[in-house]
Coordinates of C-alpha atoms and ligand atoms in Angstrom, one line a residue:
M1 CA 78.7 7.4 79.4
K2 CA 77.6 6.7 75.7
K3 CA 74.2 5.2 77.2
F4 CA 74.0 8.6 79.0
L5 CA 74.7 10.7 75.8
L6 CA 72.0 8.6 73.6
L7 CA 69.7 9.2 77.1
I8 CA 70.0 12.9 76.1
A9 CA 69.6 12.7 72.6
G10 CA 67.0 10.8 72.7
L11 CA 65.1 13.8 75.1
L12 CA 66.3 16.1 72.7
C13 CA 64.6 14.1 69.7
I14 CA 61.2 14.1 72.1
A15 CA 61.6 18.0 72.7
A16 CA 61.9 18.9 68.8
S17 CA 59.6 16.4 67.8
A18 CA 56.9 18.0 70.7
Q19 CA 57.7 21.2 69.5
T20 CA 54.7 23.9 68.9
I21 CA 54.4 26.1 66.1
A22 CA 52.7 29.0 66.0
V23 CA 51.1 30.8 62.7
K24 CA 50.7 34.4 63.1
A25 CA 47.8 35.0 60.5
G26 CA 47.2 38.9 59.3
K27 CA 43.4 37.7 58.9
L28 CA 41.8 34.5 59.5
V29 CA 39.0 33.1 57.3
D30 CA 36.7 31.6 60.4
T31 CA 34.6 29.1 58.1
D32 CA 32.5 28.5 61.0
S33 CA 31.2 31.8 61.4
G34 CA 31.4 33.1 57.9
T35 CA 33.7 35.7 59.2
V36 CA 37.2 37.3 58.8
R37 CA 38.9 38.2 61.5
S38 CA 42.1 39.9 62.3
N39 CA 45.8 39.2 63.3
V40 CA 45.1 35.5 65.3
I41 CA 47.4 33.6 66.6
V42 CA 47.3 29.1 65.9
L43 CA 49.0 26.9 67.9
I44 CA 49.9 23.9 66.4
N45 CA 51.2 20.7 68.4
S46 CA 53.6 19.3 65.4
E47 CA 53.7 16.1 67.1
D48 CA 50.3 15.0 66.3
G49 CA 49.3 17.9 63.4
R50 CA 46.3 19.1 65.5
I51 CA 45.4 22.8 66.1
K52 CA 46.0 23.8 70.3
A53 CA 44.4 27.3 70.5
V54 CA 43.3 29.6 67.9
G55 CA 42.7 33.7 69.4
T56 CA 43.8 37.0 69.5
D57 CA 45.1 36.8 72.8
V58 CA 46.9 33.6 72.6
A59 CA 50.4 33.4 74.3
I60 CA 53.3 31.9 72.8
P61 CA 55.2 29.7 74.4
P62 CA 59.2 30.1 74.9
G63 CA 61.0 28.2 71.9
T64 CA 57.6 28.0 69.9
K65 CA 58.6 27.9 65.8
V66 CA 56.8 31.2 64.9
I67 CA 55.8 31.2 61.2
N68 CA 54.8 34.5 60.1
L69 CA 51.9 34.8 57.8
S70 CA 50.9 38.4 58.9
N71 CA 51.0 39.9 55.3
K72 CA 48.6 37.3 54.2
T73 CA 44.9 35.4 54.8
V74 CA 45.1 32.2 56.4
L75 CA 42.0 29.6 55.8
P76 CA 41.5 26.3 56.1
G77 CA 42.7 23.6 54.2
L78 CA 40.6 23.3 50.7
I79 CA 38.6 20.3 50.4
D80 CA 37.5 19.2 46.9
C81 CA 34.6 16.7 47.5
H82 CA 34.8 15.1 43.5
T83 CA 38.2 14.2 41.9
H84 CA 40.1 11.4 40.5
L85 CA 43.3 11.6 41.3
V86 CA 43.9 8.1 39.5
G87 CA 42.7 10.2 36.1
D88 CA 44.2 12.2 33.4
A89 CA 43.2 15.2 31.7
N90 CA 45.2 14.7 28.8
D91 CA 43.6 10.9 28.2
L92 CA 39.6 11.5 28.4
D93 CA 38.5 8.3 26.4
P94 CA 37.5 5.9 29.1
L95 CA 39.5 3.0 26.4
S96 CA 42.6 4.2 27.1
E97 CA 42.5 2.3 30.7
L98 CA 42.6 -0.5 28.1
H99 CA 46.5 0.6 27.3
K100 CA 47.7 1.0 30.7
T101 CA 48.1 -1.3 33.9
S102 CA 47.6 -0.1 37.5
A103 CA 51.1 0.2 38.4
Q104 CA 51.3 2.7 35.6
R105 CA 47.9 4.2 36.7
A106 CA 49.4 4.4 39.8
F107 CA 52.7 5.9 39.2
E108 CA 51.1 8.6 36.7
S109 CA 49.0 9.8 39.6
I110 CA 51.7 10.7 42.3
P111 CA 51.9 13.8 40.5
N112 CA 48.7 14.9 40.3
A113 CA 48.4 14.4 44.3
R114 CA 51.3 16.4 44.9
K115 CA 50.0 19.2 42.4
T116 CA 46.5 19.2 44.1
L117 CA 48.0 19.8 47.8
L118 CA 50.1 22.4 46.1
A119 CA 47.0 23.8 45.0
G120 CA 45.7 24.2 48.8
F121 CA 43.4 21.2 48.8
T122 CA 44.9 19.4 51.9
T123 CA 41.8 16.7 51.7
V124 CA 40.2 15.5 48.8
R125 CA 37.2 13.2 48.5
D126 CA 38.3 10.8 45.3
V127 CA 35.0 9.6 43.7
G128 CA 36.3 6.5 41.4
T129 CA 39.1 5.0 39.5
Y130 CA 38.5 2.5 36.4
R131 CA 40.8 0.7 37.6
A132 CA 39.7 -0.4 41.0
L133 CA 41.3 0.1 44.4
V134 CA 44.5 2.1 42.9
D135 CA 43.4 5.1 44.9
V136 CA 43.1 2.8 48.2
A137 CA 46.5 2.4 47.1
L138 CA 47.5 6.1 46.8
R139 CA 45.5 7.4 50.2
D140 CA 47.4 4.9 51.8
A141 CA 50.8 6.0 50.3
I142 CA 50.0 9.4 50.8
A143 CA 48.9 8.5 54.7
R144 CA 52.5 6.6 55.6
G145 CA 54.3 9.9 54.0
D146 CA 55.8 8.3 51.1
V147 CA 53.9 10.2 48.5
V148 CA 53.1 14.1 48.7
G149 CA 49.1 14.5 48.4
P150 CA 46.1 15.3 50.3
R151 CA 44.3 13.4 52.8
M152 CA 42.1 11.3 50.1
Y153 CA 38.7 9.8 51.1
V154 CA 38.3 7.3 48.5
A155 CA 35.6 5.2 46.6
G156 CA 37.4 1.9 45.2
A157 CA 35.6 1.6 41.9
Y158 CA 32.5 2.5 40.3
I159 CA 29.3 0.6 41.3
T160 CA 27.6 0.3 37.8
I161 CA 25.3 -1.2 35.8
T162 CA 26.8 -3.0 32.7
G163 CA 27.6 -0.5 30.0
G164 CA 26.9 2.0 32.3
A165 CA 28.2 5.4 32.7
G166 CA 31.2 3.5 35.7
A167 CA 31.8 1.1 32.9
L168 CA 34.2 0.4 30.2
T169 CA 32.4 0.6 27.1
G170 CA 33.1 0.8 23.2
F171 CA 35.5 -2.4 23.1
A172 CA 34.1 -5.7 21.3
P173 CA 32.1 -8.4 23.2
D174 CA 34.5 -10.8 22.6
I175 CA 37.3 -9.0 25.1
T176 CA 37.1 -10.0 28.2
L177 CA 37.8 -7.5 31.0
P178 CA 40.5 -8.0 34.0
W179 CA 38.6 -8.2 37.2
D180 CA 39.6 -4.6 38.2
L181 CA 38.2 -3.1 35.1
H182 CA 34.6 -4.2 36.0
Y183 CA 34.9 -4.5 40.1
G184 CA 31.7 -2.3 40.7
E185 CA 29.4 -3.7 38.2
A186 CA 26.3 -5.0 39.4
N187 CA 22.8 -5.5 37.9
S188 CA 20.4 -6.2 41.0
P189 CA 20.2 -5.1 44.4
W190 CA 22.1 -8.5 45.7
E191 CA 24.5 -7.3 42.8
V192 CA 24.8 -4.3 44.0
R193 CA 25.4 -5.6 47.6
Q194 CA 27.9 -7.8 47.1
R195 CA 29.7 -4.7 45.5
V196 CA 29.2 -2.3 48.7
R197 CA 30.5 -5.5 51.0
L198 CA 33.5 -6.4 48.6
L199 CA 34.7 -2.6 48.7
A200 CA 34.1 -2.0 52.1
N201 CA 36.5 -5.1 53.0
Q202 CA 39.1 -3.3 50.9
G203 CA 38.7 -0.5 53.3
V204 CA 37.3 2.4 51.2
D205 CA 35.9 5.3 52.8
L206 CA 32.7 6.0 50.4
I207 CA 30.2 4.3 48.0
K208 CA 30.4 5.8 44.6
I209 CA 27.2 4.9 42.7
L210 CA 26.4 5.9 38.9
A211 CA 22.3 6.8 39.0
T212 CA 22.3 7.9 35.4
G213 CA 24.2 7.7 32.4
A214 CA 27.2 9.5 31.9
V215 CA 29.5 12.2 29.3
L216 CA 32.5 11.0 29.2
T217 CA 31.0 7.6 28.7
H218 CA 30.8 5.9 24.7
G219 CA 27.2 5.6 23.8
S220 CA 25.7 6.9 27.3
N221 CA 22.9 8.9 27.4
P222 CA 23.6 11.4 30.6
G223 CA 19.8 12.0 30.9
A224 CA 19.4 8.4 31.2
E225 CA 18.1 6.4 34.7
E226 CA 20.6 3.0 34.9
F227 CA 20.1 2.1 38.6
T228 CA 16.2 1.7 39.6
P229 CA 15.2 2.7 42.6
E230 CA 15.5 -0.8 44.5
E231 CA 19.2 -0.9 43.6
L232 CA 19.9 2.8 44.7
N233 CA 18.0 1.7 48.1
A234 CA 19.9 -1.4 48.5
A235 CA 23.5 0.7 47.8
V236 CA 22.7 3.1 50.8
D237 CA 21.4 0.4 53.2
E238 CA 24.3 -1.8 52.5
A239 CA 26.6 0.9 52.9
R240 CA 25.3 2.2 56.0
K241 CA 25.3 -1.1 57.9
F242 CA 29.5 -0.4 57.0
G243 CA 29.2 3.5 58.6
L244 CA 29.7 4.4 54.5
R245 CA 27.9 7.0 53.2
V246 CA 27.0 6.8 49.0
A247 CA 27.3 9.8 46.3
A248 CA 25.3 9.2 43.5
H249 CA 26.4 10.7 40.2
A250 CA 23.1 11.7 38.5
H251 CA 22.5 14.1 35.6
G252 CA 18.7 13.0 34.7
A253 CA 15.8 14.8 36.7
Q254 CA 14.4 11.1 37.4
G255 CA 17.6 9.3 38.7
I256 CA 18.5 12.1 40.6
K257 CA 15.1 11.9 42.5
N258 CA 15.3 8.4 42.9
A259 CA 19.0 8.8 44.2
I260 CA 17.7 11.4 46.9
R261 CA 14.6 9.3 48.2
A262 CA 17.1 6.3 48.3
G263 CA 19.4 8.3 50.9
V264 CA 22.4 9.2 49.2
A265 CA 24.6 12.0 50.8
S266 CA 25.2 13.8 47.9
I267 CA 24.1 14.5 44.2
E268 CA 27.3 14.8 41.8
H269 CA 26.8 17.0 39.0
G270 CA 23.2 17.3 39.2
T271 CA 22.9 18.7 36.0
L272 CA 19.5 18.4 35.0
L273 CA 18.3 18.8 38.4
D274 CA 14.6 20.0 38.8
D275 CA 12.2 21.6 40.7
E276 CA 11.1 18.9 42.5
G277 CA 14.6 17.7 43.0
I278 CA 15.3 20.6 44.8
A279 CA 12.6 20.7 47.3
L280 CA 13.7 16.7 47.9
M281 CA 17.0 17.7 48.6
K282 CA 16.0 20.2 51.1
Q283 CA 13.6 17.8 52.6
H284 CA 16.2 15.1 52.8
G285 CA 19.5 16.9 53.7
T286 CA 21.4 15.9 50.5
Y287 CA 24.6 18.0 48.9
L288 CA 24.9 18.9 46.0
V289 CA 28.2 19.0 44.2
A290 CA 28.3 20.4 41.0
D291 CA 31.4 20.5 38.9
I292 CA 30.4 23.8 37.1
Y293 CA 34.2 25.0 35.7
D294 CA 35.4 22.0 34.5
K295 CA 33.4 22.7 31.0
E296 CA 35.4 25.5 30.1
Y297 CA 38.4 23.1 29.9
I298 CA 36.4 20.4 28.0
Q299 CA 35.4 22.6 25.5
G300 CA 38.3 24.6 25.2
E301 CA 40.7 22.0 25.3
G302 CA 39.1 19.2 24.2
K303 CA 38.0 20.6 21.1
R304 CA 41.4 21.7 20.1
R305 CA 42.6 18.2 21.1
G306 CA 40.6 16.2 19.4
E307 CA 38.4 15.1 21.9
P308 CA 35.8 12.4 20.9
L309 CA 32.6 14.5 19.7
D310 CA 29.9 12.5 21.4
F311 CA 31.4 13.7 24.2
L312 CA 31.6 17.1 23.4
Q313 CA 28.3 17.1 22.4
H314 CA 26.7 16.3 25.7
D315 CA 29.1 18.2 27.2
A316 CA 27.9 21.6 25.2
N317 CA 24.2 21.1 25.5
L318 CA 24.3 20.0 29.7
G319 CA 27.2 22.5 30.7
A320 CA 24.6 25.4 30.7
A321 CA 21.9 23.7 32.0
Q322 CA 24.1 22.7 35.0
R323 CA 25.0 26.1 36.0
Q324 CA 21.3 27.6 35.6
N325 CA 20.3 24.6 38.0
F326 CA 23.3 25.1 40.1
R327 CA 21.9 28.8 40.7
K328 CA 18.5 27.6 41.2
A329 CA 19.7 25.0 43.8
V330 CA 21.7 28.0 45.5
Q331 CA 19.0 30.3 45.8
A332 CA 16.4 27.8 47.6
G333 CA 19.4 27.0 50.1
V334 CA 20.1 23.3 48.7
K335 CA 23.7 22.6 50.8
I336 CA 26.4 22.7 48.5
A337 CA 29.8 21.3 48.6
F338 CA 32.6 22.1 46.3
G339 CA 33.9 19.3 43.9
T340 CA 35.3 19.8 40.5
D341 CA 35.6 16.5 38.6
A342 CA 39.4 17.1 39.0
G343 CA 41.3 14.8 36.5
V344 CA 38.4 15.7 33.5
Y345 CA 40.7 19.0 33.5
P346 CA 44.2 19.7 35.0
H347 CA 45.0 18.3 38.2
G348 CA 45.9 21.3 40.5
D349 CA 43.5 23.7 39.1
N350 CA 40.3 23.0 41.4
A351 CA 40.6 26.3 42.7
K352 CA 39.1 28.1 39.4
Q353 CA 36.1 26.7 40.2
F354 CA 35.4 29.1 42.9
A355 CA 34.9 32.0 40.3
W356 CA 32.3 30.1 38.8
M357 CA 30.3 29.4 41.7
V358 CA 29.9 33.1 42.6
R359 CA 29.0 33.7 39.1
Y360 CA 26.2 31.3 39.6
G361 CA 24.6 32.8 42.9
Q362 CA 27.2 32.1 45.8
T363 CA 28.8 34.7 47.9
P364 CA 32.6 34.5 48.0
M365 CA 32.6 33.4 52.0
Q366 CA 29.7 30.5 50.6
A367 CA 32.0 28.9 48.1
I368 CA 34.6 28.8 50.4
Q369 CA 32.0 27.4 53.4
A370 CA 31.4 24.8 50.4
A371 CA 34.9 23.8 50.2
T372 CA 35.9 23.8 53.8
I373 CA 33.1 23.4 56.9
S374 CA 30.0 22.0 54.1
A375 CA 32.9 19.4 52.4
A376 CA 33.9 18.3 55.8
D377 CA 30.0 18.0 56.9
L378 CA 29.6 15.7 53.8
L379 CA 32.6 13.7 54.5
G380 CA 31.4 13.0 57.9
H381 CA 34.6 14.5 59.3
K382 CA 33.5 18.2 60.5
D383 CA 34.7 17.4 63.9
E384 CA 38.2 17.1 62.8
L385 CA 38.3 19.4 59.0
G386 CA 36.9 22.2 57.4
S387 CA 37.8 24.9 59.8
I388 CA 40.4 26.6 62.1
A389 CA 39.6 25.5 65.5
P390 CA 41.4 23.5 68.5
G391 CA 41.5 19.3 68.2
K392 CA 41.2 19.9 64.4
H393 CA 44.0 18.7 61.7
A394 CA 46.2 21.6 61.4
D395 CA 45.2 22.1 58.0
L396 CA 46.3 25.7 56.8
I397 CA 46.6 27.4 53.9
A398 CA 47.2 31.3 52.7
V399 CA 47.0 33.6 49.6
D400 CA 47.8 37.7 49.3
G401 CA 44.5 39.8 50.2
D402 CA 41.1 38.9 50.9
P403 CA 39.4 36.2 49.1
T404 CA 36.1 37.3 50.6
Q405 CA 36.6 40.0 48.4
D406 CA 38.2 38.5 45.1
V407 CA 37.3 34.1 45.5
T408 CA 40.2 33.9 42.3
L409 CA 42.6 34.8 45.4
L410 CA 42.5 31.8 45.8
E411 CA 43.6 30.3 42.5
H412 CA 47.4 31.6 43.6
V413 CA 47.9 29.8 47.0
K414 CA 51.4 30.8 48.7
F415 CA 51.3 28.9 52.0
V416 CA 50.3 25.1 52.2
M417 CA 50.6 23.2 55.8
K418 CA 48.6 19.8 55.9
D419 CA 48.6 18.0 59.7
G420 CA 51.0 20.8 60.6
K421 CA 53.7 20.5 58.2
V422 CA 54.7 22.6 55.8
F423 CA 54.6 21.8 52.0
K424 CA 54.5 25.0 50.5
Q425 CA 55.6 29.0 51.6
E426 CA 56.5 31.6 49.1
Ligands
ZN1 ZN1 33.4 12.2 38.3

């Protein structure tokens, strides 16, 4: 009898876990076709977290759990291709890394991950942490369900020259850093290959390389080249062997072009992108990931809180140029993926960038596609992410009103589902 009851309980469990969920969408943004559809039903298998069927005439099987979003617009979960979840906008000085252990960094990143997911970003491409591999640990904790956060694709560390844009600089020369604060430091093509191999062995999802100087690094000149073309070529070639793509931080025009020619998947920032660079990006199919919102935060909040003046001056000079060059790239038809540099501004405000992308040349639908289907393409997971289609991850968000008319509605996401699990419903 006891055995029988256990069997029944087991069967009930299986029936419940195999349950189908039906989401009734009043409107649905179809990012594949760039259209908005009405009265669409999305069937989800809650067991594997995948979408089973999408359509206006999909039958809802008996016993299905129904989520009624018929007064809302449903979109695929948003993707931010440039975040630093292990990072804090209250603390932009890289030297502050010396005040904290990697364990402190890891625990501090937990609320960042939660805020990002609840803001509607179900996936992020996280492009670097000063404490190496904390991002790998966070990615895995989220994947296990221990931490609430977006699906993460991580870089593990910054591959940078000594004293470069991804290095800790500004401390006395007799200070020896722990291994994880200079894990990605490399100064020749062979050292670059070695770093790529180490990171690949640690299970990273992409390689982040710093092709030029940076804004938020002491004594760094954003316009200056750092890695040579030989080193950039080595990074892309070595990463390719492990099936990894390379994201290149690049502000200066020559560094941008060196990285494109080396075959990187994306140019991050692209601040001083010139006409030749735009032509090269089109020719190579390189994505532009331009963080054109964060200037608002850095200039406003940064000044108020007394951020280092050399950071602010760099940023003010470059911000205006970056936005104009973003507009040029959009007009030329360069591939655009949404990326914000979250961590430089407070986590969870990612969607504030949509308005800037529209102000600088994209339609709202194009900006949404940059954060969905194009971002998925840049990640190399277009078959699994970026649109609401059978077989893909059941990552769905919903807003009031029509974000293809008013893109700022995405700053107020009311519903978040990741892998068929509801994390927010207002
Ligand atoms: Zn960044």
